[in-house]
Amino acid sequence: MSEESGVALESATEDDIDDKPILKPEEPSLPPGEWVRKNLFNGFFNSVLTVLTVFLMAIAARGLLNYVFSEERVWSAPATNARLILTFAYPDSQYARVWVTVGLLAVLTGTSIGLWAQWAGVSAKKLCFWSMNLGSAILLSIVLTQPGVHRDAAGEVLRDADSDVIRKSFSTAMSDRLVWWIVGLAFIGAGLLAWNWLGEMRRRTIRVPSSFLIFGSLGLVVLSLWVVNYGHYAFIDGEFIAISGRTVATTTKQPWTLMWLILVGSFFLGRQIRKTERASSVKGLLNLGWLLSPFVIYWVILRDPAIDYSHVWSTDLPLFLAFAIGGGAVLWLLSYPGIGEAGRLAGVGLVVVAIFQFVAAFAGWYPMLQKVRLSFVLLALLGLAASNFSGERSQRIRFVGVWFVLAALLHYFATVMNAPATVDVVSENFTGGLTVTLFVTALTLMISFPLGVVLALGRTSSLPIFRIMSTTYIESIRGVPLITILFFFSNILPLFLPDGMDIAEFAAIILGYSLFSAAYLAENVRGGLQAIRRGQYEAADALGLTSPQRTSFIVLPQALRISIPPLVGQVIGTFKETSLIAIIGGFDLLRIGNQVIPAQTQFLGIKRENLLIVAAMYWVITFAISKYSMRLERRLGVGER
Amino acid sequence: MNKRFIWRAIAVALSFTLLASACGDDGDDITATPTTTEATDDATTTTAAATTTTEGDDPVVTVQGGGILQTVIDRGTLNCGVSGAAVAFSETQPDGSTTGFDADYCRAIAAAVLGDSTAVAFVALTAAERFTAVQTGDVDVLIRNTTATQSRDTDVGMDFGPTTYYDGQQIMARESAGFDSASQVADLDGAVVCTNAGTTTEKNISDAADAAGITITLTTFEDYDIVMDNFVSGACDAVTTDGSGLVGRKAKQETAGENWVIFPATPISKEPLGPTYGQNDSEWADVVNWTVFATIIADEKGITSANAADMAATPPDAEVGRLLGGEGEIQSVMGLSADAFLNVIAQVGNYDEIYTRNLGPVGLTREGSANAGWLDGGLLYAPPAR
């Protein structure tokens, strides 16, 4: 799925809605024979290299194909356990919640693509090539895969006297694969026909919209659920039924069809909004939606918290109102234009108060709800920033409004997260499989990215105290292996917490990942900061910008643009490092494939198939991320300017 | 003007602090009662899952008030620690449910305490986490194919219940290599024996080889699937681990045309597996122990999930009547309902049913093994219910 979208995105750099695509002039393509001679056999050494490489690639492909299509493989193990791999032991009765989650993500994705995507479409030339390449790949696979085995009526593999399997003859095997011959030849034929039918010029100018390609190919995948016999794996009244050679269960194909419709529908919605004047405010809302989505999905939709409403009325709501109104009044005063240095002092005072609450907690002087302490932190942060928002009445009102919204979100999520879940699931970490991998990645990046930028700025700061603190942090975290940090946060941190304070394993894991990732991100961003030339700083100073303005408007945008390649590398690294959760007791993709499925009686010891599938899942997601980053780099002109 | 501003701001901030702390106090008072802890817990706001430890609960001294039994009854579910990845003992099924021998004992305890065998929250634990989870009270009972040993029992914070499965380390080899079920460790002289690294099985087999006066080549691998791959490919002449594991592997992975044999008949180690629970809570210990005993007595007396209700109505003898709650107050004295064990047998089954349901499919039989009843020459023996 992501792979296809990635491929389609490749050639697209411009907007197919607002602007006409600006196409680079293409070099006239050589005839195939000429191209091969020029690129593959243009000398003795190169010819040898070509032959050798093709030979090695064929051997590797043959090995992989024989492995995948071997009669010994039990692909029903990962197929039957697809649900376990994706969501671990999420209860069957509550599975609608998972679909709501997927639907929500489909809405966000579709609308975002509709609003932001800038696609030039794929040229007909490329499509012809793809079709021919795909056809050739299919034909090659048919020839390279070893002949199948003879089976008896019950599907058991027949063996000879030495209990070796009996393989079919090569010609029988080839004729068995007739359908695939036809499919492969059809792709090549279609490509060639289109190639000849379109003239040289039109081949380049005719472009198929990328949206059509992406949603079309996704649609084909969804359609195939209804037609192709992938195997039927269903839960009926808690009884698990697995039948191979049937179309997938209705409970699977119906929701996926619905999800596809939602995705396409919200894409067109996004396109419509894009044409209106409200586009920019909808973009803001979408950004907020993406930011909040991990929290809403994880703690509200998937956990279904049992909120104690009497407690909400008696404590939570009054507490929130007290904070919102009291804090609002403080911020209103602090953003008064004439307050000057006194405002900064008061801001620092608020920070001291906030820190004091935590000191008191660790010393056990007086008890207090954790969210009250966190509210003080939030108030202190806004208090420090207040002087930047002083000015017009309306601006101050907006500033206080931001505080209201932030405080409301903080209090709401604090209440929700501390309410017990009503959905029963195995393991303390609440969920597992791909879900936990994605949530840990998303939350880690959300926390570590701002922290990393702050650390990078601190390390390049001219104030020694910030520089020393940042450098110490970065160097000490980078000097410790990630697994050590994870062990520390999951096993040792709870011992340091004061009586009555408790941290869930999941939160501890995310904290560990975030602090680790931030140190590396900081170094990546610092690389970008160092690439900014002196002149940029001087120009900003000449314009009379203050140093925060210079940093946020001149330096950081350029630095972040430069550091996109290493930042994406860090994102991919974080995503893959989540497999370490398996070692500290979580049920992530790796542990499910490696330990849980091989421990099922019917799939005892079946491990390689699961691991191959898990590896493929990691690859697809990682590839999608790097494709996206390549696109981003091209759009922002990294490496060109 | 400016000065007045600072003071006003500071005054507001301070009064605000006081107000908030006062409200905070409010919340904390409520947390003193364990049942509402979860809603108002002083947990960090990033707390992901419902935490079950109660406020200020010193993990080691768990005896207070109602103890674990009362906690479980108040909570309405039993937190049961299992492996989640142990063949036939606790498997996570494709639909996310947990099945197996250990899982069924969790269900039996839930049926006894809460009257509902489905009121179990399975907590999947790694081998490294399991004892901490018992000590901190994260799980009420741990049934995770855990061998009872002296050092574990005397370790702070844990007690062992009665053995539910008598396991022991054995060896598996090919018949074609000259082994049969009557083989002994001594017959392994010069063989390549494989097992997984860093476990007691490694030590047991080398001790046994020393005792038999033979030399073996011991090869270890990181996990047991790789051990089996090497056995199948012929790189290992023999493999060794607990008997229950070997039988399962033989049933599922025996290569066509080969015959794998498991020996010696008397295992080279004792691995009694049973439930583990927090220390010094004898009320809870009684509940767990007698739930296990009830399944064993029911097996002895022929009470099954099918006939339990009839047996309770017309008990064939006095002990069955007492066990199923017809007569006397013995369950009530334990803090359970009178029909607690009737629920266990009716909803989960007796020992034989639990055994056959879970261990039958991997080829383990009770007959002739240590897990047969004492009347059939096995070790399973429960004190009388009276």
Coordinates of C-alpha atoms in Angstrom, one line a residue, chain A residues 80-81 83-84 88-92 159 163 235 238 240 298-299 303 308 311 314-315 319 322-323 326-327 329-330 333-334 336 338-340 342 346 350 353 357 366-374 376 379 413-414 417-421 425-430 499-507 582 584-585 587 591 594-596 598-602 604-605 607-608, chain B residues 1-3 5-6 8-10 12-14 16-21 23-28 30-31 36-53 55-56 77 82-88 90-98 118 120-126 129 138 144 223-226 229 245 248-250 252-253 256-257 358 361-362:
Chain A
T80 CA -4.1 -16.7 10.8
N81 CA -2.4 -14.5 13.3
R83 CA -4.8 -9.7 14.0
L84 CA -2.3 -10.6 16.6
F88 CA -2.0 -8.2 19.6
A89 CA -4.7 -9.4 22.0
Y90 CA -7.3 -6.6 21.4
P91 CA -10.6 -8.3 22.3
D92 CA -12.7 -9.4 19.4
R159 CA 7.5 -38.6 -0.7
S163 CA 11.3 -39.7 2.4
F235 CA -14.1 -15.5 14.4
G238 CA -15.5 -16.7 19.7
F240 CA -11.7 -19.3 15.3
Y298 CA -4.7 5.5 22.2
W299 CA -6.3 6.7 25.4
R303 CA -8.9 2.2 26.0
D308 CA -15.9 8.6 37.3
H311 CA -15.3 12.8 40.8
S314 CA -16.5 17.4 42.5
T315 CA -12.8 17.7 41.8
L319 CA -9.8 22.3 39.6
A322 CA -9.6 27.5 39.1
F323 CA -6.6 27.0 36.9
G326 CA -6.6 32.1 37.9
G327 CA -3.9 31.3 35.3
A329 CA -5.7 36.3 35.0
V330 CA -1.9 35.9 35.7
L333 CA -1.3 40.7 33.8
L334 CA 2.0 39.3 32.5
Y336 CA 0.6 43.8 29.9
G338 CA 4.3 48.1 30.2
I339 CA 5.3 45.4 32.5
G340 CA 8.9 45.1 31.3
A342 CA 9.0 42.7 36.2
A346 CA 7.3 37.0 37.6
L350 CA 6.3 30.9 38.2
V353 CA 6.8 27.6 42.0
Q357 CA 5.9 21.4 43.5
Y366 CA 2.3 17.6 50.9
P367 CA 0.3 15.5 48.5
M368 CA -1.1 17.0 45.3
L369 CA -2.6 15.6 42.1
Q370 CA 0.0 15.2 39.4
K371 CA -2.0 17.2 36.9
V372 CA -1.9 20.2 39.2
R373 CA 1.9 20.0 39.2
L374 CA 1.9 19.7 35.4
F376 CA 1.9 24.7 37.1
L379 CA 1.5 28.0 33.3
F413 CA -6.1 14.0 29.0
A414 CA -4.9 13.7 32.5
M417 CA -5.3 8.7 31.1
N418 CA -5.8 8.0 34.8
A419 CA -9.3 6.5 34.4
P420 CA -9.2 2.7 34.3
A421 CA -9.7 1.1 30.9
V425 CA -6.4 -6.8 27.2
V426 CA -3.5 -9.1 28.0
S427 CA -0.4 -7.4 29.3
E428 CA 0.1 -4.2 31.2
N429 CA 1.2 -2.4 28.1
F430 CA -2.4 -2.5 26.9
D499 CA 5.5 7.1 47.5
G500 CA 2.2 7.0 45.6
M501 CA 3.6 8.2 42.4
D502 CA 3.4 5.6 39.7
I503 CA 4.5 5.4 36.1
A504 CA 3.0 3.0 33.6
E505 CA 5.4 0.8 31.7
F506 CA 4.3 2.3 28.4
A507 CA 4.9 5.9 29.6
A582 CA 10.4 -7.0 23.0
I584 CA 11.8 -5.2 28.2
G585 CA 8.6 -7.1 28.2
F587 CA 4.5 -7.4 22.9
R591 CA 8.1 -10.7 20.0
N594 CA 9.4 -14.7 17.3
Q595 CA 7.8 -16.0 20.5
V596 CA 4.0 -15.8 20.6
P598 CA 5.6 -20.3 17.5
A599 CA 4.1 -21.1 21.0
Q600 CA 0.6 -21.9 19.6
T601 CA -0.1 -25.6 19.5
Q602 CA -1.1 -25.6 15.8
L604 CA 4.5 -24.9 17.1
G605 CA 8.0 -23.8 16.1
K607 CA 9.0 -18.8 13.2
R608 CA 10.7 -17.9 9.9
Chain B
M1 CA 2.9 51.2 38.4
N2 CA 5.4 48.5 37.4
K3 CA 6.1 47.6 41.0
F5 CA 2.1 45.0 38.9
I6 CA 4.7 42.6 40.1
R8 CA -0.3 41.9 42.1
A9 CA 1.0 39.1 39.9
I10 CA 2.9 37.4 42.6
V12 CA -2.3 36.1 42.4
A13 CA 0.2 33.3 41.7
L14 CA 0.6 32.5 45.4
F16 CA -3.5 30.3 43.2
T17 CA -0.9 27.9 44.4
L18 CA -2.6 27.6 47.7
L19 CA -6.0 27.0 46.1
A20 CA -4.6 24.4 43.8
S21 CA -2.8 22.6 46.6
C23 CA -7.8 21.0 45.7
G24 CA -5.0 18.5 45.3
D25 CA -5.3 17.5 48.9
D26 CA -8.9 16.8 48.2
G27 CA -8.1 14.4 45.5
D28 CA -5.5 12.6 47.5
I30 CA -10.0 10.0 47.9
T31 CA -7.1 7.9 46.8
T36 CA -11.3 4.4 43.6
T37 CA -7.5 4.7 43.3
E38 CA -7.5 4.3 39.6
A39 CA -9.7 7.2 38.9
T40 CA -7.9 9.6 41.1
D41 CA -4.5 8.1 41.2
D42 CA -1.5 10.4 41.8
A43 CA 0.0 8.7 38.8
T44 CA 1.9 10.6 36.2
T45 CA -0.5 11.9 33.6
T46 CA 1.1 9.7 31.0
T47 CA 0.0 6.6 32.8
A48 CA -1.1 4.4 30.0
A49 CA -2.8 1.4 31.4
A50 CA -4.9 1.0 34.4
T51 CA -2.5 0.6 37.2
T52 CA -3.6 -1.9 39.8
T53 CA -1.3 -1.3 42.7
E55 CA -1.7 3.8 46.9
G56 CA 1.1 3.4 49.4
T77 CA -11.4 -9.4 38.1
V82 CA 0.9 -16.1 32.6
S83 CA 3.6 -16.5 29.9
G84 CA 1.4 -15.9 26.8
A85 CA 4.0 -17.8 24.8
A86 CA 4.3 -21.3 26.3
V87 CA 3.0 -24.2 24.2
A88 CA 0.0 -25.9 25.8
S90 CA -0.5 -20.5 28.0
E91 CA -0.9 -19.7 24.4
T92 CA -2.1 -16.4 22.9
Q93 CA -4.6 -17.5 20.3
P94 CA -5.1 -15.7 16.9
D95 CA -8.2 -13.9 18.3
G96 CA -6.2 -12.6 21.3
S97 CA -7.7 -15.0 23.9
T98 CA -5.4 -16.9 26.2
T118 CA -14.2 -15.3 32.4
V120 CA -9.7 -12.9 34.5
A121 CA -7.3 -10.3 33.2
F122 CA -4.3 -12.2 31.9
V123 CA -1.0 -10.4 32.3
A124 CA 1.6 -11.8 30.0
L125 CA 5.0 -11.7 31.7
T126 CA 8.5 -12.6 30.6
E129 CA 9.5 -9.9 35.1
D138 CA 0.8 -6.4 39.8
R144 CA 3.5 -19.3 34.5
D223 CA 16.3 -20.2 21.7
Y224 CA 14.7 -23.5 21.5
D225 CA 13.4 -23.2 18.0
I226 CA 17.0 -23.0 16.7
D229 CA 16.2 -26.8 13.7
G245 CA 8.3 -29.5 25.8
G248 CA 5.1 -31.2 22.1
R249 CA 8.0 -30.9 19.7
K250 CA 7.9 -34.6 18.8
K252 CA 4.6 -31.4 15.8
Q253 CA 8.0 -31.5 14.3
A256 CA 8.5 -38.0 8.2
G257 CA 10.2 -41.4 8.3
N358 CA -4.7 -28.5 26.9
P361 CA -3.2 -32.0 21.6
V362 CA 0.5 -31.9 22.0

